PDB file of C-alpha atoms and ligand atoms in Angstrom:
ATOM      1  CA  UNK A   1      13.704   3.100 -22.629  1.00 97.00           C
ATOM      2  CA  UNK A   2      16.653   4.245 -20.507  1.00 98.00           C
ATOM      3  CA  UNK A   3      17.453   2.624 -17.193  1.00 98.00           C
ATOM      4  CA  UNK A   4      19.324   4.850 -14.743  1.00 98.00           C
ATOM      5  CA  UNK A   5      20.641   4.145 -11.280  1.00 98.00           C
ATOM      6  CA  UNK A   6      22.088   7.450 -10.104  1.00 98.00           C
ATOM      7  CA  UNK A   7      20.340  10.686  -9.150  1.00 98.00           C
ATOM      8  CA  UNK A   8      22.801  12.658 -11.278  1.00 98.00           C
ATOM      9  CA  UNK A   9      21.952  10.610 -14.409  1.00 98.00           C
ATOM     10  CA  UNK A  10      18.237  10.858 -13.696  1.00 98.00           C
ATOM     11  CA  UNK A  11      18.440  14.655 -13.409  1.00 98.00           C
ATOM     12  CA  UNK A  12      20.563  14.936 -16.559  1.00 98.00           C
ATOM     13  CA  UNK A  13      18.166  12.814 -18.668  1.00 98.00           C
ATOM     14  CA  UNK A  14      15.171  14.611 -17.187  1.00 98.00           C
ATOM     15  CA  UNK A  15      16.312  17.824 -18.868  1.00 97.00           C
ATOM     16  CA  UNK A  16      15.916  16.172 -22.279  1.00 97.00           C
ATOM     17  CA  UNK A  17      12.384  14.814 -21.735  1.00 98.00           C
ATOM     18  CA  UNK A  18       9.508  16.487 -23.531  1.00 98.00           C
ATOM     19  CA  UNK A  19       6.951  18.103 -21.231  1.00 98.00           C
ATOM     20  CA  UNK A  20       4.641  17.267 -19.575  1.00 98.00           C
ATOM     21  CA  UNK A  21       6.317  14.485 -17.581  1.00 98.00           C
ATOM     22  CA  UNK A  22       4.406  11.822 -15.621  1.00 98.00           C
ATOM     23  CA  UNK A  23       6.040   9.955 -12.712  1.00 98.00           C
ATOM     24  CA  UNK A  24       4.931   6.543 -11.460  1.00 98.00           C
ATOM     25  CA  UNK A  25       6.653   5.619  -8.175  1.00 98.00           C
ATOM     26  CA  UNK A  26       6.730   1.861  -7.482  1.00 98.00           C
ATOM     27  CA  UNK A  27       8.549  -0.710  -5.381  1.00 98.00           C
ATOM     28  CA  UNK A  28       8.787  -3.062  -8.361  1.00 98.00           C
ATOM     29  CA  UNK A  29       7.570  -6.657  -8.755  1.00 97.00           C
ATOM     30  CA  UNK A  30       5.148  -5.095 -11.181  1.00 97.00           C
ATOM     31  CA  UNK A  31       1.628  -6.266 -11.986  1.00 97.00           C
ATOM     32  CA  UNK A  32      -1.345  -4.978 -13.983  1.00 97.00           C
ATOM     33  CA  UNK A  33      -2.146  -2.467 -11.223  1.00 98.00           C
ATOM     34  CA  UNK A  34       1.223  -0.743 -11.694  1.00 98.00           C
ATOM     35  CA  UNK A  35       0.854  -0.936 -15.475  1.00 98.00           C
ATOM     36  CA  UNK A  36      -2.506   0.853 -15.364  1.00 98.00           C
ATOM     37  CA  UNK A  37      -0.735   3.764 -13.616  1.00 98.00           C
ATOM     38  CA  UNK A  38       1.909   3.768 -16.362  1.00 98.00           C
ATOM     39  CA  UNK A  39      -0.771   3.608 -19.045  1.00 97.00           C
ATOM     40  CA  UNK A  40      -2.682   6.553 -17.611  1.00 98.00           C
ATOM     41  CA  UNK A  41       0.556   8.509 -17.196  1.00 98.00           C
ATOM     42  CA  UNK A  42       1.347   7.857 -20.852  1.00 97.00           C
ATOM     43  CA  UNK A  43      -2.100   9.041 -21.960  1.00 97.00           C
ATOM     44  CA  UNK A  44      -1.841  12.287 -20.010  1.00 98.00           C
ATOM     45  CA  UNK A  45       1.850  13.180 -20.542  1.00 98.00           C
ATOM     46  CA  UNK A  46       4.452  13.261 -23.319  1.00 98.00           C
ATOM     47  CA  UNK A  47       7.056  11.426 -21.227  1.00 98.00           C
ATOM     48  CA  UNK A  48       6.854   8.843 -18.458  1.00 98.00           C
ATOM     49  CA  UNK A  49       9.345   8.064 -15.706  1.00 98.00           C
ATOM     50  CA  UNK A  50       8.812   4.942 -13.582  1.00 98.00           C
ATOM     51  CA  UNK A  51      10.805   4.553 -10.392  1.00 98.00           C
ATOM     52  CA  UNK A  52      11.524   1.165  -8.880  1.00 98.00           C
ATOM     53  CA  UNK A  53      12.784   1.434  -5.338  1.00 98.00           C
ATOM     54  CA  UNK A  54      11.996  -0.799  -2.390  1.00 98.00           C
ATOM     55  CA  UNK A  55      12.120   1.956   0.198  1.00 98.00           C
ATOM     56  CA  UNK A  56      13.556   0.619   3.480  1.00 98.00           C
ATOM     57  CA  UNK A  57      12.363   3.586   5.555  1.00 98.00           C
ATOM     58  CA  UNK A  58       8.680   2.759   5.066  1.00 98.00           C
ATOM     59  CA  UNK A  59       9.042  -0.772   6.441  1.00 97.00           C
ATOM     60  CA  UNK A  60       8.784  -1.429  10.189  1.00 94.00           C
ATOM     61  CA  UNK A  61      11.429  -3.527  11.949  1.00 88.00           C
ATOM     62  CA  UNK A  62       9.177  -6.592  11.936  1.00 88.00           C
ATOM     63  CA  UNK A  63       8.104  -6.103   8.320  1.00 91.00           C
ATOM     64  CA  UNK A  64       9.121  -7.735   5.058  1.00 91.00           C
ATOM     65  CA  UNK A  65      11.759  -5.323   3.626  1.00 96.00           C
ATOM     66  CA  UNK A  66      14.426  -8.014   3.233  1.00 95.00           C
ATOM     67  CA  UNK A  67      12.030 -10.521   1.718  1.00 93.00           C
ATOM     68  CA  UNK A  68       9.906  -8.101  -0.305  1.00 96.00           C
ATOM     69  CA  UNK A  69       9.621  -9.695  -3.784  1.00 96.00           C
ATOM     70  CA  UNK A  70      12.012  -8.332  -6.408  1.00 97.00           C
ATOM     71  CA  UNK A  71      12.459  -9.243 -10.089  1.00 98.00           C
ATOM     72  CA  UNK A  72      14.119  -6.413 -11.984  1.00 98.00           C
ATOM     73  CA  UNK A  73      14.459  -8.218 -15.310  1.00 97.00           C
ATOM     74  CA  UNK A  74      10.783  -9.067 -15.401  1.00 97.00           C
ATOM     75  CA  UNK A  75       9.858  -5.511 -14.387  1.00 98.00           C
ATOM     76  CA  UNK A  76      11.972  -4.015 -17.172  1.00 98.00           C
ATOM     77  CA  UNK A  77      10.439  -6.338 -19.778  1.00 97.00           C
ATOM     78  CA  UNK A  78       6.950  -5.321 -18.670  1.00 97.00           C
ATOM     79  CA  UNK A  79       7.826  -1.612 -18.788  1.00 97.00           C
ATOM     80  CA  UNK A  80       9.490  -1.940 -22.188  1.00 95.00           C
ATOM     81  CA  UNK A  81       6.077  -2.926 -23.608  1.00 89.00           C
ATOM     82  CA  UNK A  82       4.394   0.040 -21.915  1.00 81.00           C
ATOM     83  CA  UNK A  83       6.600   2.669 -23.589  1.00 83.00           C
ATOM     84  CA  UNK A  84       8.213   4.047 -20.454  1.00 97.00           C
ATOM     85  CA  UNK A  85      10.893   6.645 -21.258  1.00 98.00           C
ATOM     86  CA  UNK A  86      13.052   6.318 -18.152  1.00 98.00           C
ATOM     87  CA  UNK A  87      13.211   3.734 -15.386  1.00 98.00           C
ATOM     88  CA  UNK A  88      14.890   5.142 -12.287  1.00 99.00           C
ATOM     89  CA  UNK A  89      16.119   2.376 -10.008  1.00 98.00           C
ATOM     90  CA  UNK A  90      18.543   3.733  -7.424  1.00 98.00           C
ATOM     91  CA  UNK A  91      20.339   1.675  -4.787  1.00 98.00           C
ATOM     92  CA  UNK A  92      19.436   2.265  -1.146  1.00 98.00           C
ATOM     93  CA  UNK A  93      22.775   4.049  -0.578  1.00 98.00           C
ATOM     94  CA  UNK A  94      22.052   6.394  -3.487  1.00 98.00           C
ATOM     95  CA  UNK A  95      18.770   7.533  -1.896  1.00 98.00           C
ATOM     96  CA  UNK A  96      19.961   7.327   1.709  1.00 98.00           C
ATOM     97  CA  UNK A  97      23.685   8.043   1.974  1.00 98.00           C
ATOM     98  CA  UNK A  98      25.200   7.494   5.422  1.00 97.00           C
ATOM     99  CA  UNK A  99      24.765  11.137   6.471  1.00 96.00           C
ATOM    100  CA  UNK A 100      21.063  11.295   5.420  1.00 98.00           C
ATOM    101  CA  UNK A 101      19.086  12.980   8.193  1.00 98.00           C
ATOM    102  CA  UNK A 102      15.921  14.805   7.017  1.00 98.00           C
ATOM    103  CA  UNK A 103      12.352  13.554   7.206  1.00 98.00           C
ATOM    104  CA  UNK A 104       8.865  14.622   6.199  1.00 98.00           C
ATOM    105  CA  UNK A 105       6.076  14.125   8.705  1.00 98.00           C
ATOM    106  CA  UNK A 106       2.553  14.613   7.368  1.00 98.00           C
ATOM    107  CA  UNK A 107       0.171  15.210  10.289  1.00 96.00           C
ATOM    108  CA  UNK A 108      -3.206  13.865  11.294  1.00 96.00           C
ATOM    109  CA  UNK A 109      -4.138  11.894   8.162  1.00 97.00           C
ATOM    110  CA  UNK A 110      -1.188   9.564   8.815  1.00 98.00           C
ATOM    111  CA  UNK A 111      -2.024   8.804  12.427  1.00 97.00           C
ATOM    112  CA  UNK A 112      -4.766   6.184  12.073  1.00 95.00           C
ATOM    113  CA  UNK A 113      -5.281   3.017   9.998  1.00 97.00           C
ATOM    114  CA  UNK A 114      -2.008   2.060   8.255  1.00 97.00           C
ATOM    115  CA  UNK A 115      -0.173   4.743  10.234  1.00 97.00           C
ATOM    116  CA  UNK A 116      -1.316   3.253  13.548  1.00 96.00           C
ATOM    117  CA  UNK A 117      -0.567  -0.332  12.515  1.00 93.00           C
ATOM    118  CA  UNK A 118       2.749   0.501  10.830  1.00 94.00           C
ATOM    119  CA  UNK A 119       4.601   3.077  12.941  1.00 94.00           C
ATOM    120  CA  UNK A 120       6.830   5.367  10.872  1.00 96.00           C
ATOM    121  CA  UNK A 121       5.425   4.011   7.597  1.00 98.00           C
ATOM    122  CA  UNK A 122       4.109   7.308   6.225  1.00 98.00           C
ATOM    123  CA  UNK A 123       7.191   9.243   7.358  1.00 98.00           C
ATOM    124  CA  UNK A 124       9.180   6.892   5.124  1.00 98.00           C
ATOM    125  CA  UNK A 125       6.658   7.132   2.273  1.00 98.00           C
ATOM    126  CA  UNK A 126       6.407  10.954   2.385  1.00 98.00           C
ATOM    127  CA  UNK A 127      10.178  11.348   2.567  1.00 98.00           C
ATOM    128  CA  UNK A 128      10.975   9.061  -0.351  1.00 99.00           C
ATOM    129  CA  UNK A 129       8.158  10.475  -2.491  1.00 99.00           C
ATOM    130  CA  UNK A 130       9.326  14.051  -1.786  1.00 99.00           C
ATOM    131  CA  UNK A 131      12.848  13.008  -2.835  1.00 99.00           C
ATOM    132  CA  UNK A 132      11.503  11.436  -6.040  1.00 99.00           C
ATOM    133  CA  UNK A 133       9.501  14.600  -6.780  1.00 99.00           C
ATOM    134  CA  UNK A 134      12.631  16.734  -6.341  1.00 98.00           C
ATOM    135  CA  UNK A 135      14.791  14.415  -8.450  1.00 98.00           C
ATOM    136  CA  UNK A 136      12.324  13.871 -11.318  1.00 98.00           C
ATOM    137  CA  UNK A 137      10.367  17.160 -11.156  1.00 98.00           C
ATOM    138  CA  UNK A 138       7.260  15.605 -12.724  1.00 98.00           C
ATOM    139  CA  UNK A 139       4.262  17.556 -14.005  1.00 98.00           C
ATOM    140  CA  UNK A 140       2.010  14.826 -12.609  1.00 99.00           C
ATOM    141  CA  UNK A 141       2.563  11.837 -10.313  1.00 99.00           C
ATOM    142  CA  UNK A 142       0.364   8.732 -10.329  1.00 98.00           C
ATOM    143  CA  UNK A 143      -0.753   6.731  -7.285  1.00 98.00           C
ATOM    144  CA  UNK A 144      -3.200   3.840  -6.877  1.00 98.00           C
ATOM    145  CA  UNK A 145      -6.498   4.088  -4.988  1.00 98.00           C
ATOM    146  CA  UNK A 146      -5.524   0.653  -3.596  1.00 98.00           C
ATOM    147  CA  UNK A 147      -3.341   2.517  -1.069  1.00 98.00           C
ATOM    148  CA  UNK A 148      -5.980   5.122  -0.239  1.00 98.00           C
ATOM    149  CA  UNK A 149      -4.323   6.589   2.852  1.00 98.00           C
ATOM    150  CA  UNK A 150      -1.071   6.914   0.905  1.00 98.00           C
ATOM    151  CA  UNK A 151      -2.740   9.060  -1.793  1.00 98.00           C
ATOM    152  CA  UNK A 152      -4.442  11.195   0.857  1.00 98.00           C
ATOM    153  CA  UNK A 153      -1.074  11.657   2.597  1.00 98.00           C
ATOM    154  CA  UNK A 154       0.781  12.570  -0.611  1.00 98.00           C
ATOM    155  CA  UNK A 155      -1.950  15.023  -1.627  1.00 98.00           C
ATOM    156  CA  UNK A 156      -1.747  16.668   1.805  1.00 98.00           C
ATOM    157  CA  UNK A 157       2.050  16.905   1.602  1.00 98.00           C
ATOM    158  CA  UNK A 158       1.890  18.449  -1.889  1.00 98.00           C
ATOM    159  CA  UNK A 159      -0.720  20.998  -0.775  1.00 98.00           C
ATOM    160  CA  UNK A 160       0.913  21.877   2.563  1.00 98.00           C
ATOM    161  CA  UNK A 161       4.439  22.187   1.151  1.00 98.00           C
ATOM    162  CA  UNK A 162       3.337  23.926  -2.081  1.00 98.00           C
ATOM    163  CA  UNK A 163       4.918  21.286  -4.281  1.00 98.00           C
ATOM    164  CA  UNK A 164       4.623  22.095  -7.930  1.00 98.00           C
ATOM    165  CA  UNK A 165       2.847  19.074  -9.406  1.00 98.00           C
ATOM    166  CA  UNK A 166      -0.524  17.376  -9.739  1.00 98.00           C
ATOM    167  CA  UNK A 167      -1.240  14.130  -7.889  1.00 98.00           C
ATOM    168  CA  UNK A 168      -3.449  11.755  -9.890  1.00 98.00           C
ATOM    169  CA  UNK A 169      -5.347   8.837  -8.316  1.00 98.00           C
ATOM    170  CA  UNK A 170      -5.831   5.707 -10.445  1.00 98.00           C
ATOM    171  CA  UNK A 171      -8.611   3.135  -9.735  1.00 98.00           C
ATOM    172  CA  UNK A 172      -7.720  -0.230  -8.168  1.00 98.00           C
ATOM    173  CA  UNK A 173      -7.050  -3.070 -10.618  1.00 98.00           C
ATOM    174  CA  UNK A 174      -8.442  -6.407  -9.453  1.00 98.00           C
ATOM    175  CA  UNK A 175      -8.071 -10.112 -10.219  1.00 98.00           C
ATOM    176  CA  UNK A 176     -11.154 -11.701 -11.847  1.00 98.00           C
ATOM    177  CA  UNK A 177     -12.509 -12.769  -8.415  1.00 98.00           C
ATOM    178  CA  UNK A 178     -12.116  -9.231  -7.037  1.00 98.00           C
ATOM    179  CA  UNK A 179      -8.864  -9.537  -5.077  1.00 98.00           C
ATOM    180  CA  UNK A 180      -6.928  -6.268  -5.462  1.00 98.00           C
ATOM    181  CA  UNK A 181      -3.661  -6.884  -7.288  1.00 98.00           C
ATOM    182  CA  UNK A 182      -0.657  -6.537  -4.994  1.00 97.00           C
ATOM    183  CA  UNK A 183       2.990  -7.579  -5.078  1.00 94.00           C
ATOM    184  CA  UNK A 184       2.326  -9.237  -1.703  1.00 94.00           C
ATOM    185  CA  UNK A 185      -0.304 -11.625  -3.156  1.00 97.00           C
ATOM    186  CA  UNK A 186       2.666 -13.839  -4.114  1.00 96.00           C
ATOM    187  CA  UNK A 187       3.023 -14.704  -0.397  1.00 96.00           C
ATOM    188  CA  UNK A 188      -0.400 -16.438  -0.374  1.00 98.00           C
ATOM    189  CA  UNK A 189      -0.565 -20.224  -0.690  1.00 98.00           C
ATOM    190  CA  UNK A 190      -3.491 -21.602  -2.763  1.00 98.00           C
ATOM    191  CA  UNK A 191      -5.846 -21.919   0.249  1.00 98.00           C
ATOM    192  CA  UNK A 192      -4.984 -18.428   1.454  1.00 98.00           C
ATOM    193  CA  UNK A 193      -5.384 -17.052  -2.059  1.00 98.00           C
ATOM    194  CA  UNK A 194      -8.964 -18.381  -2.077  1.00 98.00           C
ATOM    195  CA  UNK A 195      -9.626 -16.998   1.388  1.00 98.00           C
ATOM    196  CA  UNK A 196      -8.260 -13.560   0.407  1.00 98.00           C
ATOM    197  CA  UNK A 197     -11.329 -12.833  -1.713  1.00 98.00           C
ATOM    198  CA  UNK A 198     -13.121 -12.105   1.584  1.00 98.00           C
ATOM    199  CA  UNK A 199     -11.674  -8.570   1.542  1.00 98.00           C
ATOM    200  CA  UNK A 200     -13.411  -7.729  -1.718  1.00 98.00           C
ATOM    201  CA  UNK A 201     -16.571  -9.569  -0.648  1.00 98.00           C
ATOM    202  CA  UNK A 202     -16.805  -7.481   2.498  1.00 98.00           C
ATOM    203  CA  UNK A 203     -16.243  -4.206   0.616  1.00 98.00           C
ATOM    204  CA  UNK A 204     -18.940  -5.242  -1.848  1.00 98.00           C
ATOM    205  CA  UNK A 205     -21.239  -5.935   1.109  1.00 98.00           C
ATOM    206  CA  UNK A 206     -20.487  -2.475   2.559  1.00 98.00           C
ATOM    207  CA  UNK A 207     -21.360  -0.885  -0.756  1.00 98.00           C
ATOM    208  CA  UNK A 208     -24.562  -2.921  -1.023  1.00 98.00           C
ATOM    209  CA  UNK A 209     -25.747  -2.088   2.514  1.00 98.00           C
ATOM    210  CA  UNK A 210     -25.028   1.586   1.962  1.00 97.00           C
ATOM    211  CA  UNK A 211     -26.833   1.703  -1.384  1.00 97.00           C
ATOM    212  CA  UNK A 212     -29.805  -0.012   0.257  1.00 98.00           C
ATOM    213  CA  UNK A 213     -30.019   2.923   2.656  1.00 98.00           C
ATOM    214  CA  UNK A 214     -27.937   1.866   5.684  1.00 98.00           C
ATOM    215  CA  UNK A 215     -26.253   5.008   7.022  1.00 98.00           C
ATOM    216  CA  UNK A 216     -25.146   3.723  10.424  1.00 98.00           C
ATOM    217  CA  UNK A 217     -21.401   3.115  10.151  1.00 98.00           C
ATOM    218  CA  UNK A 218     -21.213   0.817  13.174  1.00 98.00           C
ATOM    219  CA  UNK A 219     -23.963  -1.452  11.806  1.00 98.00           C
ATOM    220  CA  UNK A 220     -22.144  -1.705   8.462  1.00 98.00           C
ATOM    221  CA  UNK A 221     -18.862  -2.429  10.275  1.00 98.00           C
ATOM    222  CA  UNK A 222     -20.487  -5.195  12.322  1.00 98.00           C
ATOM    223  CA  UNK A 223     -21.843  -6.862   9.162  1.00 98.00           C
ATOM    224  CA  UNK A 224     -18.327  -6.816   7.692  1.00 98.00           C
ATOM    225  CA  UNK A 225     -16.808  -8.232  10.879  1.00 98.00           C
ATOM    226  CA  UNK A 226     -19.387 -11.058  10.828  1.00 98.00           C
ATOM    227  CA  UNK A 227     -18.626 -11.893   7.185  1.00 98.00           C
ATOM    228  CA  UNK A 228     -14.842 -11.890   7.637  1.00 98.00           C
ATOM    229  CA  UNK A 229     -15.041 -13.940  10.843  1.00 98.00           C
ATOM    230  CA  UNK A 230     -16.672 -16.744   8.855  1.00 98.00           C
ATOM    231  CA  UNK A 231     -13.356 -17.137   7.040  1.00 98.00           C
ATOM    232  CA  UNK A 232     -11.053 -19.098   9.398  1.00 98.00           C
ATOM    233  CA  UNK A 233      -7.809 -18.001   7.686  1.00 98.00           C
ATOM    234  CA  UNK A 234      -8.680 -14.312   8.046  1.00 98.00           C
ATOM    235  CA  UNK A 235      -7.759 -12.137  11.012  1.00 98.00           C
ATOM    236  CA  UNK A 236      -9.011  -8.522  11.052  1.00 98.00           C
ATOM    237  CA  UNK A 237      -6.490  -5.761  11.791  1.00 97.00           C
ATOM    238  CA  UNK A 238      -8.943  -2.874  11.245  1.00 97.00           C
ATOM    239  CA  UNK A 239     -12.162  -1.987   9.450  1.00 98.00           C
ATOM    240  CA  UNK A 240     -12.719   1.732   9.066  1.00 98.00           C
ATOM    241  CA  UNK A 241     -15.484   3.905   7.670  1.00 98.00           C
ATOM    242  CA  UNK A 242     -14.056   7.401   7.476  1.00 98.00           C
ATOM    243  CA  UNK A 243     -14.327  10.736   5.718  1.00 97.00           C
ATOM    244  CA  UNK A 244     -12.434  10.314   2.434  1.00 96.00           C
ATOM    245  CA  UNK A 245     -10.419  13.494   2.902  1.00 92.00           C
ATOM    246  CA  UNK A 246      -9.774  13.934   6.619  1.00 94.00           C
ATOM    247  CA  UNK A 247      -9.942  10.208   7.486  1.00 96.00           C
ATOM    248  CA  UNK A 248     -12.033  11.111  10.550  1.00 96.00           C
ATOM    249  CA  UNK A 249     -14.041   8.040  11.553  1.00 97.00           C
ATOM    250  CA  UNK A 250     -17.777   8.446  10.800  1.00 98.00           C
ATOM    251  CA  UNK A 251     -20.809   7.531  12.918  1.00 98.00           C
ATOM    252  CA  UNK A 252     -23.158   8.318  10.053  1.00 98.00           C
ATOM    253  CA  UNK A 253     -22.021   7.525   6.530  1.00 98.00           C
ATOM    254  CA  UNK A 254     -21.781  10.732   4.552  1.00 96.00           C
ATOM    255  CA  UNK A 255     -20.386  10.450   1.030  1.00 96.00           C
ATOM    256  CA  UNK A 256     -17.645  10.417  -0.029  1.00 96.00           C
ATOM    257  CA  UNK A 257     -16.784   7.906   2.697  1.00 98.00           C
ATOM    258  CA  UNK A 258     -13.795   5.570   2.583  1.00 98.00           C
ATOM    259  CA  UNK A 259     -14.411   2.017   3.742  1.00 98.00           C
ATOM    260  CA  UNK A 260     -10.937   0.587   4.257  1.00 98.00           C
ATOM    261  CA  UNK A 261      -9.677  -2.572   5.847  1.00 98.00           C
ATOM    262  CA  UNK A 262      -6.545  -4.479   6.712  1.00 98.00           C
ATOM    263  CA  UNK A 263      -6.855  -8.220   7.140  1.00 98.00           C
ATOM    264  CA  UNK A 264      -4.220 -10.838   7.774  1.00 98.00           C
ATOM    265  CA  UNK A 265      -4.628 -13.949   5.648  1.00 98.00           C
ATOM    266  CA  UNK A 266      -2.273 -16.401   7.312  1.00 97.00           C
ATOM    267  CA  UNK A 267       0.907 -14.346   7.748  1.00 95.00           C
ATOM    268  CA  UNK A 268       0.175 -11.949   4.892  1.00 96.00           C
ATOM    269  CA  UNK A 269      -1.361  -8.573   5.687  1.00 96.00           C
ATOM    270  CA  UNK A 270      -3.614  -7.315   2.879  1.00 98.00           C
ATOM    271  CA  UNK A 271      -5.379  -3.973   2.524  1.00 98.00           C
ATOM    272  CA  UNK A 272      -8.235  -2.837   0.305  1.00 98.00           C
ATOM    273  CA  UNK A 273     -10.903  -0.153   0.200  1.00 98.00           C
ATOM    274  CA  UNK A 274     -13.986   1.189  -1.520  1.00 98.00           C
ATOM    275  CA  UNK A 275     -15.291   4.751  -1.664  1.00 98.00           C
ATOM    276  CA  UNK A 276     -18.996   5.256  -1.005  1.00 98.00           C
ATOM    277  CA  UNK A 277     -20.019   8.261  -3.099  1.00 94.00           C
TER     278      UNK A 277
HETATM  279  P1  LIG B 301       3.859  -0.444  -4.720  1.00 56.13           P
HETATM  280  O1  LIG B 301       4.852  -0.981  -5.698  1.00 56.13           O
HETATM  281  O2  LIG B 301       3.069  -1.495  -4.018  1.00 56.13           O
HETATM  282  O3  LIG B 301       4.446   0.603  -3.807  1.00 56.13           O
HETATM  283  O4  LIG B 301       2.778   0.337  -5.603  1.00 56.13           O
HETATM  284  C1  LIG B 301       3.170   1.363  -6.471  1.00 56.13           C
HETATM  285  C2  LIG B 301       1.936   2.121  -6.889  1.00 56.13           C
HETATM  286  O5  LIG B 301       1.031   1.237  -7.543  1.00 56.13           O
HETATM  287  C3  LIG B 301       1.177   2.733  -5.702  1.00 56.13           C
HETATM  288  O6  LIG B 301       0.705   4.015  -6.055  1.00 56.13           O
HETATM  289  C4  LIG B 301       0.050   1.763  -5.505  1.00 56.13           C
HETATM  290  O7  LIG B 301      -1.094   2.351  -4.916  1.00 56.13           O
HETATM  291  C5  LIG B 301      -0.240   1.352  -6.937  1.00 56.13           C
HETATM  292  N1  LIG B 301      -0.933   0.061  -6.967  1.00 56.13           N
HETATM  293  C6  LIG B 301      -0.589  -1.073  -6.326  1.00 56.13           C
HETATM  294  N2  LIG B 301      -1.504  -2.035  -6.539  1.00 56.13           N
HETATM  295  C7  LIG B 301      -2.462  -1.486  -7.332  1.00 56.13           C
HETATM  296  C8  LIG B 301      -3.680  -1.958  -7.897  1.00 56.13           C
HETATM  297  N3  LIG B 301      -4.109  -3.214  -7.695  1.00 56.13           N
HETATM  298  N4  LIG B 301      -4.402  -1.112  -8.657  1.00 56.13           N
HETATM  299  C9  LIG B 301      -3.988   0.166  -8.868  1.00 56.13           C
HETATM  300  N5  LIG B 301      -2.847   0.667  -8.364  1.00 56.13           N
HETATM  301  C10 LIG B 301      -2.096  -0.139  -7.609  1.00 56.13           C
END
């Protein structure tokens, strides 16, 4: 496994990789969710590149960029076991030199949900992912369903800008009690960690109501609100039931529909989703 920090080295080593090449973009502090992306990339490609880059441009001013958890040594040990070929971990100045001044704006699908709560977030995500695609030139790139709006945004960017790769979505990996794995779960104290299971419980409830025949999105949303409100440590940011491609909010649930939510548990903002299909 080679670890490279400059774009020039990454491009040079890329030329020697055997095709096809899978790319797994991450912000590090890896967990089993990230590793399942790496595993799938390894199954479907001859070579795998994992990037570790905490991308400052996707964090809002009030967000946790400075304090985002980082542990490079641990990450590299985990990747070593997963047979990654190249780890690309550039410094912020390597990706954004002082004169950097170009941005990618993906339209409507970025406006609601995470885009509305985190202004500029998807502009930062799309820009850094486009840079990674140009640097690594992967055959396929792997993203987690956990960040559903992110995958939808990347797929839209790739289609609209005719980028020459396939975007693969990987299912969400969960803790035994259902909590979606996330680098931010480390912020939760033991009481909050227990309370955080309410996200998964409410998504499970949405799935149950829908499979029992409930098609009225507002009624499902109200049931979820009622369940989450019973948890005193939880504070709802949004609950959405939307078309899984356009992200248009639905009155009547028509599969595939994306039930997604953002909930603050104490100071930590968690997101999760389920697709009704
Ligand atoms: P991050 O490091 O949080 O930017 O995540 C890097 C990639 O891993 C993104 O494509 C995420 O959607 C994906 N990911 C994060 N958590 C999970 C999870 N629990 N299951 C599957 N994929 C995940």
